[in-house]
Short mmCIF file of C-alpha atoms and ligand atoms in Angstrom, two decimals:
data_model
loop_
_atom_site.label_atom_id
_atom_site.label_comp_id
_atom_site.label_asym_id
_atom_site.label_seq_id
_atom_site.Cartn_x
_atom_site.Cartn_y
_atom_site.Cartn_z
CA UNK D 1 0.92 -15.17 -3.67
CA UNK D 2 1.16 -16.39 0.23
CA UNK D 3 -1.18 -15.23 2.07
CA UNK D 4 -0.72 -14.98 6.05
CA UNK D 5 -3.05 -14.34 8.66
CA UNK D 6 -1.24 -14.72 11.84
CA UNK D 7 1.99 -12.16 12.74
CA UNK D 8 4.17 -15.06 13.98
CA UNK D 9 3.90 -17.22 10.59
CA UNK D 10 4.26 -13.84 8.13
CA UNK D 11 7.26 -13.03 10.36
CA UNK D 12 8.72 -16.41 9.96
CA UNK D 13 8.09 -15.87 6.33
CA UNK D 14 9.57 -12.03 6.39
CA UNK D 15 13.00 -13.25 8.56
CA UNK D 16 15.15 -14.58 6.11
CA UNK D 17 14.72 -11.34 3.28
CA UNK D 18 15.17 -8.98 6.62
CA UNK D 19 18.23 -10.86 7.62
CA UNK D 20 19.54 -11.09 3.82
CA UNK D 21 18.80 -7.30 3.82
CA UNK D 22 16.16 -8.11 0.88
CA UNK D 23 14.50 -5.14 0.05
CA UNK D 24 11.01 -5.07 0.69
CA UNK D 25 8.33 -2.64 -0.48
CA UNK D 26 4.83 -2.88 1.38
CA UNK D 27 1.35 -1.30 0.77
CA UNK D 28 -0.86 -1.59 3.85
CA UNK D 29 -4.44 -0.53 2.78
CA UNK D 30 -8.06 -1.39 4.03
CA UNK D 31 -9.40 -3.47 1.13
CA UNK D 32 -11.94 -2.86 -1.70
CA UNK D 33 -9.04 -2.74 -3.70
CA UNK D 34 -8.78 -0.69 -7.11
CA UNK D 35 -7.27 0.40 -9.84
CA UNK D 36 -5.15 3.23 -7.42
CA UNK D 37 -4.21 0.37 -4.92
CA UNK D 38 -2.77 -1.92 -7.28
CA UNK D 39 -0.68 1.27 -8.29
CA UNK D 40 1.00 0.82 -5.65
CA UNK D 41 1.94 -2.85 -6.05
CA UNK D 42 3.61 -2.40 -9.43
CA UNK D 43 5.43 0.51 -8.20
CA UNK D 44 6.47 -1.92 -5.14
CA UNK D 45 7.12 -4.36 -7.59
CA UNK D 46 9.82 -2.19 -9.52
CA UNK D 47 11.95 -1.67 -7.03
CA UNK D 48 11.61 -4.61 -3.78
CA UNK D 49 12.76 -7.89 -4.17
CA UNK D 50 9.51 -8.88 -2.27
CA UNK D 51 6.02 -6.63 -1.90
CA UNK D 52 3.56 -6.78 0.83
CA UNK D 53 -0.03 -5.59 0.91
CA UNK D 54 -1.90 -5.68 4.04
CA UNK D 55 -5.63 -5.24 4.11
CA UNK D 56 -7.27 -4.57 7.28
CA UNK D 57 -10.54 -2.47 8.14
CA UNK D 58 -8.69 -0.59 11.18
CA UNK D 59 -11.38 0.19 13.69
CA UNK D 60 -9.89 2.36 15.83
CA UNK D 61 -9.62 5.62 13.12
CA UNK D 62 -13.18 5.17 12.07
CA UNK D 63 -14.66 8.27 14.17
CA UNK D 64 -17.80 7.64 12.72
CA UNK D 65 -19.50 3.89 13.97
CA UNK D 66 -21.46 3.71 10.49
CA UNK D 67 -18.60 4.96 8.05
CA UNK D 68 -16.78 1.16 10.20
CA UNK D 69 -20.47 -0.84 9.34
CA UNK D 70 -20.69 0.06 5.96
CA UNK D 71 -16.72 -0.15 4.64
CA UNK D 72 -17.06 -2.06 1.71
CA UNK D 73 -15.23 -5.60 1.87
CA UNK D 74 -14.86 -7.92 -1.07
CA UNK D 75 -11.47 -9.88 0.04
CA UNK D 76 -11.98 -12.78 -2.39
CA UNK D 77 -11.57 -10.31 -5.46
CA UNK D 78 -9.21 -8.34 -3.93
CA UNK D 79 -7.29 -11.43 -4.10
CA UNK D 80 -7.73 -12.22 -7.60
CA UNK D 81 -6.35 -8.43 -8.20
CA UNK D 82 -3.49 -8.50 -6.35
CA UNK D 83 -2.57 -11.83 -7.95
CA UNK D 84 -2.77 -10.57 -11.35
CA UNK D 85 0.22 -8.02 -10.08
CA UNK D 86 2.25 -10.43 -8.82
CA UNK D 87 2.11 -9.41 -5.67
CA UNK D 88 4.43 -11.26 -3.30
CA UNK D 89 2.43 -11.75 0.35
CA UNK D 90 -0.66 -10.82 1.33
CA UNK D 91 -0.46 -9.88 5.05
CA UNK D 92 -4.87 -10.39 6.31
CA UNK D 93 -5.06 -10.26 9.77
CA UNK D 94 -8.24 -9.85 12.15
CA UNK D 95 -9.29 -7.26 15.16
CA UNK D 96 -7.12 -9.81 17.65
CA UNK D 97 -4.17 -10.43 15.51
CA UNK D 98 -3.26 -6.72 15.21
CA UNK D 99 -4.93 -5.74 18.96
CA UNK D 100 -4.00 -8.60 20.74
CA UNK D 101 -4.20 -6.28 24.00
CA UNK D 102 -7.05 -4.61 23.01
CA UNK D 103 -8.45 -1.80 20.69
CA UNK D 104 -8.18 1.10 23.12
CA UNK D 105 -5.72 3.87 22.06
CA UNK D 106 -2.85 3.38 25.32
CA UNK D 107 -0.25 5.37 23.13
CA UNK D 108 -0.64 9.45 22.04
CA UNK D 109 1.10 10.18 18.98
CA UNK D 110 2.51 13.86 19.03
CA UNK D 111 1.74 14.91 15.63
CA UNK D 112 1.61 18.55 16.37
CA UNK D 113 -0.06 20.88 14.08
CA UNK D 114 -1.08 18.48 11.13
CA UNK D 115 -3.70 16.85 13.24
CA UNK D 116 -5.38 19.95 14.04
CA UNK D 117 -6.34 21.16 10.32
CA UNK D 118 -8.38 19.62 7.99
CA UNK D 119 -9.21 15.79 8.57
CA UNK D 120 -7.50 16.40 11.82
CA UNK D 121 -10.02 18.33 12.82
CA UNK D 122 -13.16 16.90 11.27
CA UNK D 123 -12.45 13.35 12.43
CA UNK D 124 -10.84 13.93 16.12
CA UNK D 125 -8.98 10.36 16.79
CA UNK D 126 -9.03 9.27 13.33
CA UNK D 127 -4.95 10.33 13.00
CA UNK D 128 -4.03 8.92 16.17
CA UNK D 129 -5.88 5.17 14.65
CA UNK D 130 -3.85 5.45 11.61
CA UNK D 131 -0.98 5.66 13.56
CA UNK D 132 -1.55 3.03 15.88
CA UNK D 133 -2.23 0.39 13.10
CA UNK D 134 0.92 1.69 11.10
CA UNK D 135 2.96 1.49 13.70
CA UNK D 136 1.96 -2.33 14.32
CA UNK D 137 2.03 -2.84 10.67
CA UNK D 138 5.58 -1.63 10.20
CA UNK D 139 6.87 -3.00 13.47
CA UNK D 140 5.41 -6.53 11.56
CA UNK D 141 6.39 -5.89 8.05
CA UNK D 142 9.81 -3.75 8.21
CA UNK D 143 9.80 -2.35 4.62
CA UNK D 144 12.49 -0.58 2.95
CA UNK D 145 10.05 1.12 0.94
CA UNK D 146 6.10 2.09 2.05
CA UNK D 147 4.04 2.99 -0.61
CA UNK D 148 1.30 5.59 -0.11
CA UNK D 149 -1.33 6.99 -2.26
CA UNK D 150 -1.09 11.04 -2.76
CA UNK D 151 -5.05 10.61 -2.47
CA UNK D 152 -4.40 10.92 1.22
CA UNK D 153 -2.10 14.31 1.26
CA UNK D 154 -3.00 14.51 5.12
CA UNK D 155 -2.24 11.01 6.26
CA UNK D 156 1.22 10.79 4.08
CA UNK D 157 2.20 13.51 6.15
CA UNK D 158 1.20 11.86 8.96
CA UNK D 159 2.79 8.44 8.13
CA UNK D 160 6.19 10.65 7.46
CA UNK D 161 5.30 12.49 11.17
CA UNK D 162 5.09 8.51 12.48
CA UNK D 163 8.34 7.57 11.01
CA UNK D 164 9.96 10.07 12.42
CA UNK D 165 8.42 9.32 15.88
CA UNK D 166 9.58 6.18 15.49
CA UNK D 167 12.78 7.12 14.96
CA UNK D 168 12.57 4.93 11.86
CA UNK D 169 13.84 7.71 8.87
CA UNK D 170 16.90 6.13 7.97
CA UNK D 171 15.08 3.23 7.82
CA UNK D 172 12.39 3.31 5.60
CA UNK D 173 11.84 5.19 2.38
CA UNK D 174 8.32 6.90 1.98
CA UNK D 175 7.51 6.79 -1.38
CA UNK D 176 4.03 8.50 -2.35
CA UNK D 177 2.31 7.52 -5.51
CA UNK D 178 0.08 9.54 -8.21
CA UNK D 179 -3.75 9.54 -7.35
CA UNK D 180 -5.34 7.38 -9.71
CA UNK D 181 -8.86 8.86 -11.46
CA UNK D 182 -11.81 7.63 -13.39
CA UNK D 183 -12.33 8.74 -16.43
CA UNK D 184 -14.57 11.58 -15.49
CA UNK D 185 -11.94 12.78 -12.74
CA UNK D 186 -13.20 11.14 -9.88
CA UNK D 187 -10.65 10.00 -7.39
CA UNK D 188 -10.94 6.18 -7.13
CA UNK D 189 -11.89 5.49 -3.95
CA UNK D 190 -13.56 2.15 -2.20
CA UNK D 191 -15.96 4.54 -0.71
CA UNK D 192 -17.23 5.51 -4.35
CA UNK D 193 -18.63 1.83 -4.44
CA UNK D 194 -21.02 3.37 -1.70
CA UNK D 195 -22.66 6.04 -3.77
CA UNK D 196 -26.02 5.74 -5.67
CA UNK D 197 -25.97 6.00 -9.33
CA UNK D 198 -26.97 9.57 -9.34
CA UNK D 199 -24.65 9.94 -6.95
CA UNK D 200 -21.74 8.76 -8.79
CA UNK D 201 -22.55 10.90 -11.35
CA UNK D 202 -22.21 13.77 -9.78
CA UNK D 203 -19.00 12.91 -7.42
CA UNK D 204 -16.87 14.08 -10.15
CA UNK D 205 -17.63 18.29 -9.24
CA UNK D 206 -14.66 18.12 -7.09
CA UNK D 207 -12.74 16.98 -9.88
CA UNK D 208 -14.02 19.90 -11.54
CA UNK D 209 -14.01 22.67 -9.22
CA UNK D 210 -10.19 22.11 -8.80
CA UNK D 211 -9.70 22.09 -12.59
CA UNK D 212 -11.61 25.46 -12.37
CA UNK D 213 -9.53 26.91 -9.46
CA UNK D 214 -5.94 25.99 -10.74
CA UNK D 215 -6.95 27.60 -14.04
CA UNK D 216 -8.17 30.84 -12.15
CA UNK D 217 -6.00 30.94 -9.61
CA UNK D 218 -3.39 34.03 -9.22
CA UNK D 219 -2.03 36.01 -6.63
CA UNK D 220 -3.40 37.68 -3.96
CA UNK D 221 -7.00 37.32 -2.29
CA UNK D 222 -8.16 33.17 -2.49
CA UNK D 223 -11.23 33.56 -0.85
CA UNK D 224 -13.79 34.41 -3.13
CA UNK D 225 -12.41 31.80 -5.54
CA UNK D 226 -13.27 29.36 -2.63
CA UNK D 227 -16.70 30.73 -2.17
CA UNK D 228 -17.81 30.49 -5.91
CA UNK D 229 -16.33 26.78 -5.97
CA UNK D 230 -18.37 25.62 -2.74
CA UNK D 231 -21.44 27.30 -4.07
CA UNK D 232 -20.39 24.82 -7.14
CA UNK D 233 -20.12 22.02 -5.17
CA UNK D 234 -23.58 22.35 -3.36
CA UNK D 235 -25.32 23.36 -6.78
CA UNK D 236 -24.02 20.01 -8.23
CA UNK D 237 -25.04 17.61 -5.57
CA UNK D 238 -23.28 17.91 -2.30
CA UNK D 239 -24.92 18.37 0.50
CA UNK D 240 -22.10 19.51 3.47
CA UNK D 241 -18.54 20.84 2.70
CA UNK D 242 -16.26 19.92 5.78
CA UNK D 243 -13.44 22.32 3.94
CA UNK D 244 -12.32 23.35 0.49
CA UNK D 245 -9.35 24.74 1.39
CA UNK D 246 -5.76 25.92 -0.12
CA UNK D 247 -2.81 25.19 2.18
CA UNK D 248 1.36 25.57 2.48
CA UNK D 249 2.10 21.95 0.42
CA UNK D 250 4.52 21.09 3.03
CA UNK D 251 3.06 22.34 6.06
CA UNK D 252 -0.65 22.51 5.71
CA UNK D 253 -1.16 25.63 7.00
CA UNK D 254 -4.17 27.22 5.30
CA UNK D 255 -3.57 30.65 3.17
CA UNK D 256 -6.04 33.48 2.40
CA UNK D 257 -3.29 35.37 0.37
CA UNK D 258 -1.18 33.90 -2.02
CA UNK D 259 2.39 35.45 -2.72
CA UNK D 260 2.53 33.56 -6.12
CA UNK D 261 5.62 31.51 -5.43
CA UNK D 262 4.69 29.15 -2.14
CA UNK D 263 3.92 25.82 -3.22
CA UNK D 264 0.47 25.13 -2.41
CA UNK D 265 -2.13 22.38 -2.87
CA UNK D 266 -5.84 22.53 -3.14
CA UNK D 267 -7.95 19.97 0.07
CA UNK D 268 -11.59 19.21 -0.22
CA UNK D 269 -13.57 16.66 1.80
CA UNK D 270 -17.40 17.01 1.11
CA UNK D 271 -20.81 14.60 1.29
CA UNK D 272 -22.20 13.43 -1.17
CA UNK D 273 -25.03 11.72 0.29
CA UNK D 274 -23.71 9.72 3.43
CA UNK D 275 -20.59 9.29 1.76
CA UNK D 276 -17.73 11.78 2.26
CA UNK D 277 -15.24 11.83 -0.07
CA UNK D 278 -11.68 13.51 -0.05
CA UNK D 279 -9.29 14.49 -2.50
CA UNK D 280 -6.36 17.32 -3.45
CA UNK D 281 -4.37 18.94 -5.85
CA UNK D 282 -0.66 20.48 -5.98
CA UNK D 283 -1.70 23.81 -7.99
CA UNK D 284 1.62 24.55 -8.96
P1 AMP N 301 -7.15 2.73 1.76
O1 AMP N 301 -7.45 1.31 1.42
O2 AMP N 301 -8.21 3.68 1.34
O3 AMP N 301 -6.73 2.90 3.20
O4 AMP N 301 -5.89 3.13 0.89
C1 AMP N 301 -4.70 2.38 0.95
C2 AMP N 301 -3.62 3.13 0.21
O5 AMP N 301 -4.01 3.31 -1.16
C3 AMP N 301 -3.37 4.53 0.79
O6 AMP N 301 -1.97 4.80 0.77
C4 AMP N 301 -4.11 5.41 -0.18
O7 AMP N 301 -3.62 6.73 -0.24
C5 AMP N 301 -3.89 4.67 -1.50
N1 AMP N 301 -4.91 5.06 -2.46
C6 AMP N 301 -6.25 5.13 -2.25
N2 AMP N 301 -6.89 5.60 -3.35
C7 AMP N 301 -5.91 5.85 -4.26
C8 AMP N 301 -5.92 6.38 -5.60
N3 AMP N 301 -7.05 6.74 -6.19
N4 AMP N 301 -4.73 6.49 -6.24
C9 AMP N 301 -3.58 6.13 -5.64
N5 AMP N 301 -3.51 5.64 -4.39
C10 AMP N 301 -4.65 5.50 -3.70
#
């Protein structure tokens, strides 16, 4: 695997499959890599003649300073992973590689109403971050194919919101991947690596409540279905629900009433601890 830390040299590297209209498939992702990232490098590998990962802590979508401090980082191991999937290049720049200008957001991305709901709303800035470093990423890179993780429901809209703004559609193929669990359910996560023992066990009730709620769910009224599963959620070890929340699958827009046929998917983002985690579900 090459391994590049300067944009110049990984271009150099990139020009030749770009001009030879090589496909490439890329995975950007902020380290602590599991079991769902390297996901994302087979499925790269399947279809690219070359695959990229990128890791890089962003620190301009971090709206919270110690959520930044505490990001796990193990880059030697990550490494080793991504090596035993073949991957192609390893893209590892720092803070003045990717901001050689500076960290401050001098761009507004017009995302509309998807940054307003949900993470949007709980973490003001963090969408507008993401884009900036994915923009600068792909602007690098130049996949075919970008690889994604369902995990983040919100920010694959986003990303798809980006490429659009970039007037990049016809030029690179979103492809979103399965979210990959533990055993017990849990979403893998690098944040997960933050939580006590105790903790960890008890991460898994969003796991849970959702395998409750697409059981029970039917049509009509959702909210008291809500309200039992965030009482859940608190009982087993949470201590603050930012939203639980059933939504339009391709719009986000949150329902109260369900007609039975709209497609729909299940949000939570909750502490556990100091750690919040997020995941979803489609429910049907
Ligand atoms: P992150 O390093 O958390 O920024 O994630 C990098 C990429 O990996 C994003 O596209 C995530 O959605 C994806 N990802 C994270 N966790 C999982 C998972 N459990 N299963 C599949 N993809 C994931």
């Amino acid at each position: 695997m090459k391994i590049f830390t300067k944009v110049t040299e990984l271009q150099s590297y990139l020009n030749p499959f770009i001009s030879n209209s090589k496909s490439i498939g890329f995975a950007p992702t902020m380290g602590a890599l599991h079991e769902g990232h390297l996901s994302l490098i087979e499925e790269s590998k399947k279809s690219n003649e070359l695959t990229v990962c990128s890791i890089f802590v962003n620190p301009t979508q971090f709206n919270d300073p110690k959520d930044f401090e505490k990001y796990p980082i193990s880059i030697e191991q990550d490494i080793a992973l991504l090596a035993t999937k073949n991957c192609d290049v390893l893209f590892l720049p720092n803070v003045t590689e990717m901001y050689p200008n500076g960290t401050q957001k001098s761009k507004f991305y017009d995302l509309g109403f998807i940054e307003t709901v949900l993470d949007g709303a709980y973490r003001p800035g963090h969408f507008q971050g993401v884009c900036q470093v994915v923009e600068r990423l792909l602007e690098i890179v130049q996949p075919n194919n970008l690889y994604l993780g369902q995990k983040d429901y919100q920010q694959c809209m986003v990303i798809q919101k980006l490429i659009a703004l970039m007037n990049w559609t016809n030029k690179i193929n979103l492809k979103i991947c399965a979210t990959l669990r533990e055993k017990d359910g849990l979403a893998m996560s690098s944040r997960n690596l933050r939580l006590s023992i105790d903790e960890r066990k008890q991460a898994n009730a969003i796991h849970k409540c959702f395998i409750s709620i697409k059981e029970k769910i039917k049509k009509g009224e959702l909210n008291d279905l809500l309200l039992i599963n965030e009482s859940f959620l608190i009982e087993n070890g949470f201590r603050k629900i930012d939203y639980l929340t059933i939504a339009k699958a391709d719009t986000l827009q949150s329902i109260n009433n369900w007609d039975g046929q709209q497609k729909i998917v299940l949000l939570a983002a909750a502490f556990i601890g100091e750690v919040r985690l997020i995941d979803n579900m489609l429910l049907n």
